[in-house]
Each structure stands twice: as C-alpha cells, then as structure tokens.
Amino acid sequence: MSNNSALVRVDFNVPMDKGTSAGSDGFLPASAITDDGRIRAALPTIKKLLDDGFRVVLVAHLGRPKGESSSSLSLKPIADRLSELLGESIAFIPLRQIKASNGSLFSALGNARVGLVENIRFDSRETSKSDEERLDLA
C-alpha cells in the first residue's frame, strides 16, 4: 500500500522530571522523561503502519493543562525520544499549524513519515462537555 495515512491516538502520558531545566528552545529535553514505557509500547503499531507504507500522525496528551499551553507539558521531549527510538525524524506539529491547515493534518508532516501533534489537551475542545466543540476539534 502507498499514499495511505493513519491518525493514531496514543498514550504518551509519561512521567517527566519537572526539575529538569528547559533547553535553549524552551522545551524540556528528552532526558526529562523518567519512564518511556508508554512510548515503547506504541512502537510496534507505528512500525507496522510504516512497514505497510502509511504516513502516521500521532495524537496524545500529557497531564491536565486545562486548555492552556505550558512548556512543561509539551510533547516536544516525547517527539525527541520517539525519534531516538524509531531512528528517524519526527515532525512535531504545533496546534496552531493544524488550525491553519484547514483540516489537512497530513500536510504538516512535510517529508517526515511520522508526526506528533502537540499536546491535544492544550486545545480546550479536547475536554469540552459540548458535543459541538468536540466535533469541531475532530
């Protein structure tokens, strides 16, 4: 198969060492992850999709940011660790890029085969009680 795309919700809610200093980019380094077991658990699914010719966009959350962005709850260090484990680059996709793409999420991958969307809980619609808001996010 080729030209196929998969959107996969993964559990990357991993423990982070909040005492780790942010890097020059403002994000925690991958070394702040104290247990990458949940990331490793997703690898067989991701590898299978890649082997079958899919481009993969991953969606996850970390913590409970209540719709507010926070560099300490960013998935950037998880994208970096996933890149190390997969041995290939991961497109880190900010939420603003998704909103600007008018639903063309996979265009945000660029040349990468795998992308990780920024913490979906930074968007208040993720945990909204409103069916309309949740549907708008979907």
CSV table of C-alpha atoms in Angstrom, one decimal:
chain,number,residue,atom,x,y,z
A,1,MET,CA,0.0,0.0,0.0
A,2,SER,CA,1.1,3.5,-0.6
A,3,ASN,CA,-0.3,7.0,-0.2
A,4,ASN,CA,-2.1,5.9,2.9
A,5,SER,CA,-2.3,7.9,6.1
A,6,ALA,CA,-3.2,6.9,9.6
A,7,LEU,CA,-4.2,9.1,12.6
A,8,VAL,CA,-3.5,7.2,15.8
A,9,ARG,CA,-4.4,8.2,19.3
A,10,VAL,CA,-1.6,7.0,21.6
A,11,ASP,CA,-1.0,7.0,25.4
A,12,PHE,CA,2.2,9.1,25.8
A,13,ASN,CA,1.2,10.4,29.3
A,14,VAL,CA,4.6,9.6,30.6
A,15,PRO,CA,6.2,10.8,33.9
A,16,MET,CA,8.6,13.7,33.5
A,17,ASP,CA,11.2,15.1,35.8
A,18,LYS,CA,9.9,18.6,36.4
A,19,GLY,CA,13.2,19.6,37.9
A,20,THR,CA,15.0,19.3,34.6
A,21,SER,CA,15.9,22.6,33.0
A,22,ALA,CA,14.5,23.6,29.7
A,23,GLY,CA,16.8,23.7,26.7
A,24,SER,CA,17.5,26.8,24.6
A,25,ASP,CA,14.3,26.1,22.6
A,26,GLY,CA,12.2,26.5,25.8
A,27,PHE,CA,11.3,22.8,26.0
A,28,LEU,CA,12.3,20.1,28.4
A,29,PRO,CA,14.9,17.6,26.8
A,30,ALA,CA,14.0,14.0,26.1
A,31,SER,CA,16.2,13.1,29.1
A,32,ALA,CA,13.4,14.6,31.4
A,33,ILE,CA,11.3,11.5,30.6
A,34,THR,CA,11.7,9.2,33.6
A,35,ASP,CA,9.9,6.2,32.1
A,36,ASP,CA,9.4,5.8,28.4
A,37,GLY,CA,7.5,2.5,28.6
A,38,ARG,CA,4.3,4.0,27.1
A,39,ILE,CA,6.3,5.4,24.2
A,40,ARG,CA,7.9,2.0,23.6
A,41,ALA,CA,4.5,0.3,23.8
A,42,ALA,CA,3.4,2.3,20.8
A,43,LEU,CA,6.4,1.3,18.7
A,44,PRO,CA,5.0,-2.0,17.2
A,45,THR,CA,1.9,-0.2,15.9
A,46,ILE,CA,3.9,2.7,14.5
A,47,LYS,CA,6.4,0.4,12.8
A,48,LYS,CA,3.7,-1.9,11.4
A,49,LEU,CA,2.0,1.1,9.8
A,50,LEU,CA,5.3,2.4,8.4
A,51,ASP,CA,6.2,-1.0,7.1
A,52,ASP,CA,2.8,-1.1,5.3
A,53,GLY,CA,3.5,2.3,3.6
A,54,PHE,CA,1.5,4.6,5.8
A,55,ARG,CA,2.3,8.1,6.9
A,56,VAL,CA,1.4,8.4,10.6
A,57,VAL,CA,0.2,11.3,12.7
A,58,LEU,CA,0.1,10.6,16.4
A,59,VAL,CA,-2.2,12.4,18.8
A,60,ALA,CA,-1.7,12.3,22.6
A,61,HIS,CA,-1.9,14.3,25.8
A,62,LEU,CA,0.3,14.9,28.7
A,63,GLY,CA,-1.1,15.9,32.1
A,64,ARG,CA,-4.1,18.1,32.6
A,65,PRO,CA,-3.3,21.6,31.2
A,66,LYS,CA,-7.0,22.6,31.1
A,67,GLY,CA,-6.8,24.1,27.6
A,68,GLU,CA,-3.7,26.3,28.4
A,69,SER,CA,-0.3,25.8,26.7
A,70,SER,CA,2.6,25.0,29.1
A,71,SER,CA,6.1,24.2,28.0
A,72,SER,CA,6.4,21.8,31.0
A,73,LEU,CA,3.5,19.7,29.5
A,74,SER,CA,4.6,20.0,25.8
A,75,LEU,CA,5.0,16.7,23.9
A,76,LYS,CA,8.3,18.0,22.3
A,77,PRO,CA,10.5,15.9,24.5
A,78,ILE,CA,8.3,12.9,23.7
A,79,ALA,CA,8.8,13.6,20.0
A,80,ASP,CA,12.5,13.7,20.5
A,81,ARG,CA,12.5,10.4,22.4
A,82,LEU,CA,10.3,8.8,19.8
A,83,SER,CA,12.7,9.9,17.1
A,84,GLU,CA,15.6,8.3,19.0
A,85,LEU,CA,13.6,5.0,19.4
A,86,LEU,CA,12.4,4.9,15.8
A,87,GLY,CA,15.7,6.0,14.3
A,88,GLU,CA,14.1,8.6,12.1
A,89,SER,CA,12.9,12.2,12.3
A,90,ILE,CA,9.5,13.0,13.8
A,91,ALA,CA,7.6,16.1,12.6
A,92,PHE,CA,6.5,18.0,15.7
A,93,ILE,CA,3.1,19.6,14.8
A,94,PRO,CA,2.0,22.6,16.8
A,95,LEU,CA,-1.7,23.0,17.3
A,96,ARG,CA,-1.7,26.4,15.5
A,97,GLN,CA,-0.4,24.6,12.4
A,98,ILE,CA,-3.4,22.3,12.5
A,99,LYS,CA,-5.8,25.1,12.8
A,100,ALA,CA,-4.1,26.9,9.9
A,101,SER,CA,-4.1,23.9,7.6
A,102,ASN,CA,-7.9,23.7,7.4
A,103,GLY,CA,-8.0,20.0,8.3
A,104,SER,CA,-5.1,18.9,6.1
A,105,LEU,CA,-3.3,17.5,9.0
A,106,PHE,CA,-1.0,15.2,7.0
A,107,SER,CA,0.4,18.2,5.0
A,108,ALA,CA,2.0,19.2,8.3
A,109,LEU,CA,4.3,16.2,8.0
A,110,GLY,CA,6.4,17.7,5.3
A,111,ASN,CA,8.9,15.0,4.2
A,112,ALA,CA,8.6,13.1,7.5
A,113,ARG,CA,6.8,9.7,7.7
A,114,VAL,CA,5.7,10.3,11.3
A,115,GLY,CA,4.4,13.3,13.1
A,116,LEU,CA,3.3,14.0,16.7
A,117,VAL,CA,0.7,16.7,17.3
A,118,GLU,CA,1.4,19.0,20.3
A,119,ASN,CA,-0.4,18.1,23.5
A,120,ILE,CA,-4.1,17.9,22.4
A,121,ARG,CA,-5.2,19.0,25.8
A,122,PHE,CA,-3.8,22.5,25.1
A,123,ASP,CA,-7.0,22.8,23.0
A,124,SER,CA,-9.9,23.3,25.4
A,125,ARG,CA,-12.2,21.4,22.9
A,126,GLU,CA,-10.5,18.1,23.8
A,127,THR,CA,-12.2,18.0,27.2
A,128,SER,CA,-15.2,20.1,26.4
A,129,LYS,CA,-18.7,19.0,27.6
A,130,SER,CA,-20.1,20.4,24.4
A,131,ASP,CA,-20.7,17.9,21.6
A,132,GLU,CA,-20.4,20.7,19.0
A,133,GLU,CA,-16.9,21.8,20.3
A,134,ARG,CA,-15.6,18.2,20.4
A,135,LEU,CA,-16.9,17.6,16.9
A,136,ASP,CA,-15.3,20.8,15.7
A,137,LEU,CA,-11.9,19.5,17.0
A,138,ALA,CA,-12.4,16.2,15.3
